[in-house]
Amino acid sequence: MDKRVVITGMGAISPIGNNVEETWNGIENKVCGIDNITLFDATNFKTSLAAEVKNYEATNYFDAKAAKRLDRSSQFAMIAAREAMADSEITKENTDLDRVGVFVSSGIAGLTTIQEQCEINYVKGNSRVSPMFIPMAIANMPAGNISIEFGLKGESMAVVTACASATHAIGEAYKTIKHGYEDAVLAGGTEASICMVGIAGFENMKALSNSTDKERASIPFDAERNGFVMGEGSGILVLEELEHAKKRGAKIYAEVIGFGSTTDAYHITSPCPDGECGAKAMIRAIKDADIKPEDIDYINTHGTSTHLNDMTETMAIKTALGEASKDVLVSSTKGNTGHLLGAAGAIEAIISVCAINNKMVPPTINYKVKDEECDLNVVPNEPVKKDINVVMSNSLGFGGHNASIIIKKYEEV
């Protein structure tokens, strides 16, 4: 018999807040976390804006030795995991840590470390490359570091599916608990790729916005959108089997009830033009959740602010929901946070849970010019107060990866 999966803890560090409360307050107050790049000198770049984590000093969270040995992406993941674990109140006294997994993903993981060590290798020679280079750079280390810090000895993995990574991690964690393999899983994503080579790569791909106006750079579904804005940070959720959570008296934020994923099999960077496979991921999630399309109150979209993504995701939602797409509220919170790449789905899942518990649909901020190709109700500029029962959160990644999760207000049946 399938088990019910609930969310009992959350942690975040994002461009609009260094914990979950601050991040949600940023959404409520329509804060735009985009500003001029400070992590490197961007004078010679066409791109001048990014969504950086603000007021961050690694040594406020780690001792000097640990800070030096952890890539920024691992630092963010561990900070979010600490908050999520404390929030969940899971301990070795109330939980068998051999049955707690860690599914924490990243799109690019240690890109900053890779750039730094390649520069050292070029300038100073191969003998000066750090012996910690590989452990700092590889994509599984955020999950590994979290497992080590908390002594979590269940399954540990990093699902790397570009910008769908965190949503896949949450979905796989949900399935793992649903089928009885673990009692709980820390699931989410992390990213810290705002560095010269990261910006240059996306810039030369023509994927980034070249706007110098932070309020008109990340503008999902707006007719004047011209690319995404890179963000950074981490989101971690504690997913737990319901009866286990109830037995230890855990607070329950919401329930994960569905997950669907597909692949476009079309192009390495562009989504399938008609959104067909994105729609199939949503349809699979709806079927897994055993609900009807009209049961969905709100969709937190991938909504990156690129022309193709927003257009094809709109088409995919129409295909997946049919007539119900005319009534569903749809928004992108990437106007607030920028695009956190492999961590995006985790931050957006946390925002979705907060939306349920605060009875508020987040707006698509800085929206001005309607695009007839994106003609859903995108909740422009102002939040909508509403009882929210069911939320779908979508993520799409380079390589054609599509993932959708469905989160529901918790009700004891």
mmCIF file of C-alpha atoms in Angstrom:
data_model
loop_
_atom_site.group_PDB
_atom_site.id
_atom_site.type_symbol
_atom_site.label_atom_id
_atom_site.label_comp_id
_atom_site.label_asym_id
_atom_site.label_seq_id
_atom_site.Cartn_x
_atom_site.Cartn_y
_atom_site.Cartn_z
ATOM 1 C CA MET A 1 0.000 0.000 0.000
ATOM 2 C CA ASP A 2 1.367 3.431 -0.961
ATOM 3 C CA LYS A 3 2.311 5.685 1.914
ATOM 4 C CA ARG A 4 1.382 9.365 2.252
ATOM 5 C CA VAL A 5 4.239 11.857 2.049
ATOM 6 C CA VAL A 6 4.198 15.126 3.957
ATOM 7 C CA ILE A 7 6.510 18.126 4.319
ATOM 8 C CA THR A 8 7.725 18.621 7.890
ATOM 9 C CA GLY A 9 10.646 21.026 7.487
ATOM 10 C CA MET A 10 11.937 23.721 5.142
ATOM 11 C CA GLY A 11 15.119 25.728 4.759
ATOM 12 C CA ALA A 12 16.174 28.395 2.278
ATOM 13 C CA ILE A 13 18.804 30.932 1.377
ATOM 14 C CA SER A 14 17.881 33.046 -1.614
ATOM 15 C CA PRO A 15 18.335 36.426 -3.308
ATOM 16 C CA ILE A 16 15.346 37.750 -1.321
ATOM 17 C CA GLY A 17 16.076 36.238 2.080
ATOM 18 C CA ASN A 18 18.566 34.173 4.039
ATOM 19 C CA ASN A 19 15.940 31.841 5.482
ATOM 20 C CA VAL A 20 12.405 30.690 4.680
ATOM 21 C CA GLU A 21 10.643 33.477 6.592
ATOM 22 C CA GLU A 22 12.673 36.218 4.910
ATOM 23 C CA THR A 23 12.211 34.610 1.495
ATOM 24 C CA TRP A 24 8.434 34.417 1.879
ATOM 25 C CA ASN A 25 8.326 37.975 3.216
ATOM 26 C CA GLY A 26 10.163 38.983 0.037
ATOM 27 C CA ILE A 27 7.428 37.346 -2.024
ATOM 28 C CA GLU A 28 4.644 38.973 0.016
ATOM 29 C CA ASN A 29 6.281 42.380 -0.294
ATOM 30 C CA LYS A 30 7.056 41.997 -4.007
ATOM 31 C CA VAL A 31 10.799 42.333 -3.459
ATOM 32 C CA CYS A 32 13.006 42.081 -6.527
ATOM 33 C CA GLY A 33 16.299 40.433 -5.584
ATOM 34 C CA ILE A 34 18.016 41.429 -8.832
ATOM 35 C CA ASP A 35 20.819 44.001 -8.775
ATOM 36 C CA ASN A 36 24.229 44.775 -10.243
ATOM 37 C CA ILE A 37 26.721 41.914 -10.181
ATOM 38 C CA THR A 38 29.171 42.228 -7.277
ATOM 39 C CA LEU A 39 30.748 38.762 -7.197
ATOM 40 C CA PHE A 40 33.142 39.694 -10.001
ATOM 41 C CA ASP A 41 33.962 42.668 -12.203
ATOM 42 C CA ALA A 42 31.339 42.538 -14.965
ATOM 43 C CA THR A 43 32.547 45.680 -16.750
ATOM 44 C CA ASN A 44 33.406 43.840 -19.963
ATOM 45 C CA PHE A 45 30.231 41.741 -20.007
ATOM 46 C CA LYS A 46 26.986 42.552 -21.783
ATOM 47 C CA THR A 47 25.212 41.194 -18.701
ATOM 48 C CA SER A 48 25.334 43.485 -15.680
ATOM 49 C CA LEU A 49 22.579 42.068 -13.463
ATOM 50 C CA ALA A 50 22.166 38.953 -11.365
ATOM 51 C CA ALA A 51 20.206 37.830 -8.306
ATOM 52 C CA GLU A 52 22.891 37.276 -5.686
ATOM 53 C CA VAL A 53 22.421 36.162 -2.089
ATOM 54 C CA LYS A 54 22.696 39.363 -0.057
ATOM 55 C CA ASN A 55 24.874 40.105 2.987
ATOM 56 C CA TYR A 56 26.544 36.713 2.844
ATOM 57 C CA GLU A 57 29.785 35.861 4.623
ATOM 58 C CA ALA A 58 30.724 32.198 4.716
ATOM 59 C CA THR A 59 32.509 32.604 8.036
ATOM 60 C CA ASN A 60 29.214 33.572 9.665
ATOM 61 C CA TYR A 61 28.100 29.985 9.047
ATOM 62 C CA PHE A 62 31.313 27.933 8.940
ATOM 63 C CA ASP A 63 34.721 28.031 10.564
ATOM 64 C CA ALA A 64 37.503 29.355 8.348
ATOM 65 C CA LYS A 65 38.836 25.900 7.428
ATOM 66 C CA ALA A 66 35.415 24.535 6.458
ATOM 67 C CA ALA A 67 34.543 27.681 4.506
ATOM 68 C CA LYS A 68 37.722 27.294 2.475
ATOM 69 C CA ARG A 69 36.977 23.644 1.698
ATOM 70 C CA LEU A 70 33.355 24.049 0.647
ATOM 71 C CA ASP A 71 32.236 25.378 -2.708
ATOM 72 C CA ARG A 72 29.658 28.147 -2.414
ATOM 73 C CA SER A 73 26.971 25.745 -3.691
ATOM 74 C CA SER A 74 27.708 23.301 -0.848
ATOM 75 C CA GLN A 75 27.721 26.147 1.659
ATOM 76 C CA PHE A 76 24.260 27.249 0.571
ATOM 77 C CA ALA A 77 22.943 23.671 0.648
ATOM 78 C CA MET A 78 24.228 23.074 4.154
ATOM 79 C CA ILE A 79 22.789 26.367 5.434
ATOM 80 C CA ALA A 80 19.352 25.496 4.025
ATOM 81 C CA ALA A 81 19.624 21.922 5.330
ATOM 82 C CA ARG A 82 20.452 23.145 8.843
ATOM 83 C CA GLU A 83 17.315 25.284 8.847
ATOM 84 C CA ALA A 84 15.191 22.458 7.429
ATOM 85 C CA MET A 85 16.479 19.905 9.936
ATOM 86 C CA ALA A 86 15.969 22.255 12.876
ATOM 87 C CA ASP A 87 12.504 23.091 11.577
ATOM 88 C CA SER A 88 11.570 19.419 11.225
ATOM 89 C CA GLU A 89 12.904 18.537 14.706
ATOM 90 C CA ILE A 90 14.148 15.200 13.397
ATOM 91 C CA THR A 91 16.754 13.792 15.799
ATOM 92 C CA LYS A 92 18.450 10.437 16.359
ATOM 93 C CA GLU A 93 16.159 10.027 19.373
ATOM 94 C CA ASN A 94 12.923 10.154 17.358
ATOM 95 C CA THR A 95 14.079 8.871 13.966
ATOM 96 C CA ASP A 96 16.232 6.040 12.647
ATOM 97 C CA LEU A 97 18.824 8.052 10.726
ATOM 98 C CA ASP A 98 19.666 4.939 8.704
ATOM 99 C CA ARG A 99 16.281 5.523 7.034
ATOM 100 C CA VAL A 100 16.739 9.221 6.256
ATOM 101 C CA GLY A 101 17.974 10.033 2.753
ATOM 102 C CA VAL A 102 19.451 13.130 1.138
ATOM 103 C CA PHE A 103 18.417 13.964 -2.429
ATOM 104 C CA VAL A 104 20.021 17.350 -3.119
ATOM 105 C CA SER A 105 20.705 18.373 -6.687
ATOM 106 C CA SER A 106 22.446 21.087 -8.647
ATOM 107 C CA GLY A 107 22.549 22.091 -12.267
ATOM 108 C CA ILE A 108 26.241 23.013 -12.372
ATOM 109 C CA ALA A 109 27.368 22.731 -8.711
ATOM 110 C CA GLY A 110 31.015 23.779 -8.263
ATOM 111 C CA LEU A 111 31.379 26.044 -11.283
ATOM 112 C CA THR A 112 33.011 28.838 -9.289
ATOM 113 C CA THR A 113 35.575 26.405 -7.901
ATOM 114 C CA ILE A 114 36.229 25.015 -11.381
ATOM 115 C CA GLN A 115 36.899 28.522 -12.709
ATOM 116 C CA GLU A 116 39.175 29.433 -9.790
ATOM 117 C CA GLN A 117 41.250 26.257 -9.977
ATOM 118 C CA CYS A 118 41.581 26.389 -13.773
ATOM 119 C CA GLU A 119 42.947 29.922 -13.416
ATOM 120 C CA ILE A 120 45.433 28.719 -10.789
ATOM 121 C CA ASN A 121 46.470 25.838 -13.033
ATOM 122 C CA TYR A 122 47.032 28.183 -15.975
ATOM 123 C CA VAL A 123 48.891 30.904 -14.050
ATOM 124 C CA LYS A 124 50.793 28.986 -11.350
ATOM 125 C CA GLY A 125 51.002 25.453 -12.680
ATOM 126 C CA ASN A 126 49.396 22.119 -11.986
ATOM 127 C CA SER A 127 51.196 21.609 -8.657
ATOM 128 C CA ARG A 128 49.265 24.535 -7.196
ATOM 129 C CA VAL A 129 45.806 23.139 -7.933
ATOM 130 C CA SER A 130 44.025 22.472 -4.646
ATOM 131 C CA PRO A 131 43.810 18.846 -3.493
ATOM 132 C CA MET A 132 40.224 19.749 -2.548
ATOM 133 C CA PHE A 133 39.400 20.820 -6.119
ATOM 134 C CA ILE A 134 37.513 17.684 -7.135
ATOM 135 C CA PRO A 135 35.599 17.198 -3.848
ATOM 136 C CA MET A 136 34.587 20.850 -3.973
ATOM 137 C CA ALA A 137 33.507 20.800 -7.611
ATOM 138 C CA ILE A 138 31.560 17.586 -8.148
ATOM 139 C CA ALA A 139 27.766 17.790 -8.148
ATOM 140 C CA ASN A 140 27.096 15.121 -5.508
ATOM 141 C CA MET A 141 29.005 16.928 -2.760
ATOM 142 C CA PRO A 142 26.193 19.153 -1.482
ATOM 143 C CA ALA A 143 24.224 15.966 -0.763
ATOM 144 C CA GLY A 144 27.327 14.260 0.594
ATOM 145 C CA ASN A 145 28.225 17.128 2.903
ATOM 146 C CA ILE A 146 24.688 17.283 4.294
ATOM 147 C CA SER A 147 24.697 13.517 4.933
ATOM 148 C CA ILE A 148 28.014 13.796 6.768
ATOM 149 C CA GLU A 149 26.984 16.771 8.911
ATOM 150 C CA PHE A 150 23.785 15.148 10.165
ATOM 151 C CA GLY A 151 24.790 11.464 10.074
ATOM 152 C CA LEU A 152 22.017 10.618 7.611
ATOM 153 C CA LYS A 153 22.775 7.121 6.294
ATOM 154 C CA GLY A 154 19.855 6.449 3.985
ATOM 155 C CA GLU A 155 20.085 6.812 0.223
ATOM 156 C CA SER A 156 22.018 9.901 -0.893
ATOM 157 C CA MET A 157 22.083 11.207 -4.445
ATOM 158 C CA ALA A 158 22.227 14.212 -6.743
ATOM 159 C CA VAL A 159 19.770 14.174 -9.638
ATOM 160 C CA VAL A 160 21.321 16.378 -12.325
ATOM 161 C CA THR A 161 18.740 17.488 -14.881
ATOM 162 C CA ALA A 162 19.826 21.097 -15.398
ATOM 163 C CA CYS A 163 17.111 23.529 -14.283
ATOM 164 C CA ALA A 164 14.715 20.692 -13.441
ATOM 165 C CA SER A 165 17.187 19.176 -10.950
ATOM 166 C CA ALA A 166 15.593 20.229 -7.665
ATOM 167 C CA THR A 167 12.071 19.299 -8.747
ATOM 168 C CA HIS A 168 13.331 15.899 -9.858
ATOM 169 C CA ALA A 169 15.053 15.513 -6.466
ATOM 170 C CA ILE A 170 11.803 16.285 -4.644
ATOM 171 C CA GLY A 171 9.844 13.987 -6.938
ATOM 172 C CA GLU A 172 12.268 11.108 -6.489
ATOM 173 C CA ALA A 173 12.251 11.630 -2.723
ATOM 174 C CA TYR A 174 8.455 11.520 -2.771
ATOM 175 C CA LYS A 175 8.482 8.222 -4.680
ATOM 176 C CA THR A 176 11.136 6.750 -2.375
ATOM 177 C CA ILE A 177 9.046 7.441 0.723
ATOM 178 C CA LYS A 178 5.755 6.596 -0.971
ATOM 179 C CA HIS A 179 7.006 3.087 -1.730
ATOM 180 C CA GLY A 180 8.489 2.550 1.725
ATOM 181 C CA TYR A 181 12.231 2.733 1.080
ATOM 182 C CA GLU A 182 12.929 5.604 3.490
ATOM 183 C CA ASP A 183 11.079 7.243 6.383
ATOM 184 C CA ALA A 184 12.275 10.743 5.463
ATOM 185 C CA VAL A 185 14.383 12.482 2.836
ATOM 186 C CA LEU A 186 15.988 15.922 2.742
ATOM 187 C CA ALA A 187 15.263 17.001 -0.811
ATOM 188 C CA GLY A 188 15.973 20.089 -2.878
ATOM 189 C CA GLY A 189 18.676 21.878 -4.778
ATOM 190 C CA THR A 190 21.498 24.371 -4.631
ATOM 191 C CA GLU A 191 23.312 26.624 -7.089
ATOM 192 C CA ALA A 192 26.116 29.188 -7.051
ATOM 193 C CA SER A 193 27.178 29.822 -10.630
ATOM 194 C CA ILE A 194 27.336 33.612 -10.769
ATOM 195 C CA CYS A 195 30.939 33.759 -11.925
ATOM 196 C CA MET A 196 32.718 34.933 -15.060
ATOM 197 C CA VAL A 197 32.579 31.659 -16.962
ATOM 198 C CA GLY A 198 28.977 30.995 -15.914
ATOM 199 C CA ILE A 199 27.731 34.374 -17.070
ATOM 200 C CA ALA A 200 29.854 34.216 -20.241
ATOM 201 C CA GLY A 201 28.493 30.804 -21.185
ATOM 202 C CA PHE A 202 24.847 31.749 -20.830
ATOM 203 C CA GLU A 203 25.466 35.202 -22.294
ATOM 204 C CA ASN A 204 27.047 33.797 -25.457
ATOM 205 C CA MET A 205 24.126 31.400 -25.735
ATOM 206 C CA LYS A 206 21.875 34.494 -25.886
ATOM 207 C CA ALA A 207 19.949 33.161 -22.891
ATOM 208 C CA LEU A 208 20.500 36.045 -20.442
ATOM 209 C CA SER A 209 18.672 39.340 -20.281
ATOM 210 C CA ASN A 210 20.814 42.303 -21.319
ATOM 211 C CA SER A 211 18.584 44.796 -19.525
ATOM 212 C CA THR A 212 20.247 47.244 -17.159
ATOM 213 C CA ASP A 213 16.957 47.951 -15.372
ATOM 214 C CA LYS A 214 16.572 45.434 -12.565
ATOM 215 C CA GLU A 215 12.804 45.781 -12.667
ATOM 216 C CA ARG A 216 12.660 44.983 -16.391
ATOM 217 C CA ALA A 217 15.227 42.200 -16.573
ATOM 218 C CA SER A 218 13.393 39.113 -15.298
ATOM 219 C CA ILE A 219 9.858 39.690 -16.572
ATOM 220 C CA PRO A 220 8.175 36.324 -17.177
ATOM 221 C CA PHE A 221 5.267 36.257 -19.642
ATOM 222 C CA ASP A 222 5.808 39.929 -20.506
ATOM 223 C CA ALA A 223 5.968 40.667 -24.250
ATOM 224 C CA GLU A 224 9.231 42.586 -23.732
ATOM 225 C CA ARG A 225 11.088 39.718 -22.009
ATOM 226 C CA ASN A 226 14.523 39.074 -23.495
ATOM 227 C CA GLY A 227 16.175 36.435 -21.346
ATOM 228 C CA PHE A 228 16.592 35.192 -17.819
ATOM 229 C CA VAL A 229 18.579 36.604 -14.899
ATOM 230 C CA MET A 230 20.883 34.191 -13.087
ATOM 231 C CA GLY A 231 20.228 33.675 -9.409
ATOM 232 C CA GLU A 232 21.835 31.645 -6.643
ATOM 233 C CA GLY A 233 20.898 29.986 -3.375
ATOM 234 C CA SER A 234 19.400 26.792 -2.020
ATOM 235 C CA GLY A 235 16.106 25.317 -0.915
ATOM 236 C CA ILE A 236 15.735 22.129 1.138
ATOM 237 C CA LEU A 237 12.515 20.410 2.184
ATOM 238 C CA VAL A 238 12.110 17.536 4.624
ATOM 239 C CA LEU A 239 9.743 14.993 3.115
ATOM 240 C CA GLU A 240 8.478 12.389 5.572
ATOM 241 C CA GLU A 241 6.145 9.418 5.687
ATOM 242 C CA LEU A 242 2.912 10.575 7.320
ATOM 243 C CA GLU A 243 2.612 7.983 10.065
ATOM 244 C CA HIS A 244 6.265 8.459 11.012
ATOM 245 C CA ALA A 245 5.708 12.213 11.232
ATOM 246 C CA LYS A 246 2.562 11.785 13.335
ATOM 247 C CA LYS A 247 4.244 9.309 15.676
ATOM 248 C CA ARG A 248 6.938 11.821 16.610
ATOM 249 C CA GLY A 249 4.476 14.721 16.817
ATOM 250 C CA ALA A 250 5.871 16.669 13.860
ATOM 251 C CA LYS A 251 4.189 19.762 12.492
ATOM 252 C CA ILE A 252 3.012 19.236 8.926
ATOM 253 C CA TYR A 253 3.163 22.028 6.357
ATOM 254 C CA ALA A 254 1.602 20.282 3.364
ATOM 255 C CA GLU A 255 1.399 16.980 1.506
ATOM 256 C CA VAL A 256 3.136 15.959 -1.723
ATOM 257 C CA ILE A 257 0.550 14.043 -3.740
ATOM 258 C CA GLY A 258 1.891 13.809 -7.290
ATOM 259 C CA PHE A 259 4.971 13.802 -9.479
ATOM 260 C CA GLY A 260 5.442 13.515 -13.225
ATOM 261 C CA SER A 261 8.467 13.763 -15.478
ATOM 262 C CA THR A 262 9.202 13.383 -19.183
ATOM 263 C CA THR A 263 11.845 14.244 -21.757
ATOM 264 C CA ASP A 264 11.295 16.279 -24.932
ATOM 265 C CA ALA A 265 13.831 14.301 -26.993
ATOM 266 C CA TYR A 266 13.958 17.384 -29.195
ATOM 267 C CA HIS A 267 16.889 19.803 -28.648
ATOM 268 C CA ILE A 268 19.720 20.374 -26.169
ATOM 269 C CA THR A 269 18.546 23.839 -25.093
ATOM 270 C CA SER A 270 15.218 24.709 -26.752
ATOM 271 C CA PRO A 271 11.950 23.253 -25.448
ATOM 272 C CA CYS A 272 9.707 21.298 -27.782
ATOM 273 C CA PRO A 273 7.797 24.070 -29.631
ATOM 274 C CA ASP A 274 4.282 22.855 -28.849
ATOM 275 C CA GLY A 275 5.045 22.082 -25.206
ATOM 276 C CA GLU A 276 3.811 18.527 -25.735
ATOM 277 C CA CYS A 277 6.179 16.764 -23.354
ATOM 278 C CA GLY A 278 5.989 19.472 -20.703
ATOM 279 C CA ALA A 279 2.233 18.896 -20.810
ATOM 280 C CA LYS A 280 2.756 15.131 -20.469
ATOM 281 C CA ALA A 281 4.789 15.667 -17.289
ATOM 282 C CA MET A 282 1.918 17.692 -15.821
ATOM 283 C CA ILE A 283 -0.622 15.075 -16.935
ATOM 284 C CA ARG A 284 1.447 12.335 -15.296
ATOM 285 C CA ALA A 285 1.605 14.345 -12.073
ATOM 286 C CA ILE A 286 -2.165 14.925 -12.128
ATOM 287 C CA LYS A 287 -2.778 11.211 -12.705
ATOM 288 C CA ASP A 288 -0.351 10.264 -9.927
ATOM 289 C CA ALA A 289 -2.125 12.675 -7.572
ATOM 290 C CA ASP A 290 -5.508 11.183 -8.520
ATOM 291 C CA ILE A 291 -7.052 14.600 -9.021
ATOM 292 C CA LYS A 292 -8.732 16.444 -11.858
ATOM 293 C CA PRO A 293 -7.183 19.412 -13.699
ATOM 294 C CA GLU A 294 -9.852 21.701 -12.269
ATOM 295 C CA ASP A 295 -8.698 20.791 -8.740
ATOM 296 C CA ILE A 296 -5.478 22.778 -9.241
ATOM 297 C CA ASP A 297 -5.814 26.245 -7.711
ATOM 298 C CA TYR A 298 -2.393 27.651 -8.576
ATOM 299 C CA ILE A 299 0.598 26.819 -10.771
ATOM 300 C CA ASN A 300 4.048 28.107 -9.870
ATOM 301 C CA THR A 301 5.549 27.987 -13.332
ATOM 302 C CA HIS A 302 9.103 27.529 -14.529
ATOM 303 C CA GLY A 303 8.544 30.948 -16.163
ATOM 304 C CA THR A 304 12.137 31.945 -16.885
ATOM 305 C CA SER A 305 11.484 35.134 -18.897
ATOM 306 C CA THR A 306 12.858 33.706 -22.131
ATOM 307 C CA HIS A 307 10.643 33.962 -25.184
ATOM 308 C CA LEU A 308 10.492 30.242 -25.955
ATOM 309 C CA ASN A 309 10.130 28.949 -22.392
ATOM 310 C CA ASP A 310 7.214 31.157 -21.400
ATOM 311 C CA MET A 311 5.380 30.601 -24.678
ATOM 312 C CA THR A 312 5.786 26.812 -24.693
ATOM 313 C CA GLU A 313 4.976 26.457 -20.996
ATOM 314 C CA THR A 314 1.774 28.395 -21.607
ATOM 315 C CA MET A 315 0.888 25.968 -24.405
ATOM 316 C CA ALA A 316 1.773 23.012 -22.196
ATOM 317 C CA ILE A 317 -0.491 24.213 -19.383
ATOM 318 C CA LYS A 318 -3.374 24.653 -21.833
ATOM 319 C CA THR A 319 -2.837 21.135 -23.145
ATOM 320 C CA ALA A 320 -2.517 19.554 -19.698
ATOM 321 C CA LEU A 321 -5.411 21.367 -18.025
ATOM 322 C CA GLY A 322 -7.721 21.884 -20.978
ATOM 323 C CA GLU A 323 -10.709 24.045 -20.088
ATOM 324 C CA ALA A 324 -9.434 24.381 -16.514
ATOM 325 C CA SER A 325 -6.487 26.446 -17.789
ATOM 326 C CA LYS A 326 -8.891 29.363 -18.287
ATOM 327 C CA ASP A 327 -9.495 29.638 -14.536
ATOM 328 C CA VAL A 328 -6.261 28.512 -12.900
ATOM 329 C CA LEU A 329 -3.975 31.176 -11.420
ATOM 330 C CA VAL A 330 -0.472 31.033 -12.875
ATOM 331 C CA SER A 331 2.612 33.012 -11.861
ATOM 332 C CA SER A 332 6.385 33.003 -11.953
ATOM 333 C CA THR A 333 8.392 34.083 -8.913
ATOM 334 C CA LYS A 334 11.588 34.438 -10.934
ATOM 335 C CA GLY A 335 10.928 38.172 -11.100
ATOM 336 C CA ASN A 336 11.754 38.075 -7.377
ATOM 337 C CA THR A 337 14.552 35.537 -7.237
ATOM 338 C CA GLY A 338 15.984 35.374 -10.722
ATOM 339 C CA HIS A 339 16.581 31.879 -12.074
ATOM 340 C CA LEU A 340 18.345 29.644 -9.554
ATOM 341 C CA LEU A 341 19.012 27.006 -12.242
ATOM 342 C CA GLY A 342 19.223 23.633 -10.466
ATOM 343 C CA ALA A 343 17.912 25.105 -7.200
ATOM 344 C CA ALA A 344 14.910 26.860 -8.755
ATOM 345 C CA GLY A 345 12.406 24.066 -8.217
ATOM 346 C CA ALA A 346 13.239 23.793 -4.512
ATOM 347 C CA ILE A 347 12.835 27.484 -3.748
ATOM 348 C CA GLU A 348 9.622 27.469 -5.778
ATOM 349 C CA ALA A 349 8.311 24.397 -3.938
ATOM 350 C CA ILE A 350 8.908 26.209 -0.657
ATOM 351 C CA ILE A 351 7.125 29.280 -2.013
ATOM 352 C CA SER A 352 4.242 27.020 -3.075
ATOM 353 C CA VAL A 353 3.952 25.562 0.435
ATOM 354 C CA CYS A 354 4.011 29.064 1.923
ATOM 355 C CA ALA A 355 1.324 30.124 -0.546
ATOM 356 C CA ILE A 356 -0.945 27.331 0.714
ATOM 357 C CA ASN A 357 -0.349 28.143 4.375
ATOM 358 C CA ASN A 358 -0.672 31.899 3.929
ATOM 359 C CA LYS A 359 -3.652 31.728 1.557
ATOM 360 C CA MET A 360 -1.921 33.952 -0.969
ATOM 361 C CA VAL A 361 -1.050 33.439 -4.636
ATOM 362 C CA PRO A 362 2.300 35.115 -5.402
ATOM 363 C CA PRO A 363 2.240 37.649 -8.228
ATOM 364 C CA THR A 364 4.362 37.852 -11.360
ATOM 365 C CA ILE A 365 6.089 41.125 -10.453
ATOM 366 C CA ASN A 366 7.261 43.884 -12.802
ATOM 367 C CA TYR A 367 4.761 42.787 -15.461
ATOM 368 C CA LYS A 368 3.756 45.527 -17.918
ATOM 369 C CA VAL A 369 3.167 44.423 -21.504
ATOM 370 C CA LYS A 370 0.736 41.615 -22.228
ATOM 371 C CA ASP A 371 1.862 38.910 -24.648
ATOM 372 C CA GLU A 372 -1.011 37.266 -26.515
ATOM 373 C CA GLU A 373 1.052 34.070 -26.687
ATOM 374 C CA CYS A 374 1.080 33.975 -22.874
ATOM 375 C CA ASP A 375 -2.592 34.580 -22.246
ATOM 376 C CA LEU A 376 -3.187 32.722 -18.995
ATOM 377 C CA ASN A 377 -4.011 34.564 -15.757
ATOM 378 C CA VAL A 378 -0.426 35.349 -14.746
ATOM 379 C CA VAL A 379 -1.405 37.246 -11.559
ATOM 380 C CA PRO A 380 0.253 40.493 -12.676
ATOM 381 C CA ASN A 381 2.010 42.573 -10.000
ATOM 382 C CA GLU A 382 -0.373 42.068 -7.088
ATOM 383 C CA PRO A 383 -0.895 38.928 -4.982
ATOM 384 C CA VAL A 384 -4.309 37.294 -4.815
ATOM 385 C CA LYS A 385 -5.743 36.329 -1.443
ATOM 386 C CA LYS A 386 -7.275 32.908 -1.887
ATOM 387 C CA ASP A 387 -7.807 29.603 -0.100
ATOM 388 C CA ILE A 388 -5.360 27.335 -1.892
ATOM 389 C CA ASN A 389 -5.848 23.600 -1.722
ATOM 390 C CA VAL A 390 -3.665 22.280 -4.554
ATOM 391 C CA VAL A 391 -0.537 23.740 -6.177
ATOM 392 C CA MET A 392 1.441 22.459 -9.136
ATOM 393 C CA SER A 393 5.090 23.518 -9.520
ATOM 394 C CA ASN A 394 6.849 23.063 -12.870
ATOM 395 C CA SER A 395 10.527 22.930 -13.821
ATOM 396 C CA LEU A 396 12.090 22.506 -17.251
ATOM 397 C CA GLY A 397 15.753 21.876 -17.988
ATOM 398 C CA PHE A 398 18.248 21.941 -20.846
ATOM 399 C CA GLY A 399 18.341 18.527 -22.471
ATOM 400 C CA GLY A 400 14.539 18.472 -22.577
ATOM 401 C CA HIS A 401 13.929 17.483 -18.938
ATOM 402 C CA ASN A 402 10.422 18.250 -17.639
ATOM 403 C CA ALA A 403 9.269 17.786 -14.049
ATOM 404 C CA SER A 404 6.067 18.662 -12.212
ATOM 405 C CA ILE A 405 5.150 18.157 -8.570
ATOM 406 C CA ILE A 406 1.761 18.596 -6.947
ATOM 407 C CA ILE A 407 1.498 19.814 -3.351
ATOM 408 C CA LYS A 408 -1.742 19.807 -1.374
ATOM 409 C CA LYS A 409 -2.977 21.398 1.811
ATOM 410 C CA TYR A 410 -2.636 18.756 4.503
ATOM 411 C CA GLU A 411 -5.846 17.188 5.726
ATOM 412 C CA GLU A 412 -6.022 14.234 8.078
ATOM 413 C CA VAL A 413 -8.266 11.620 6.483
#
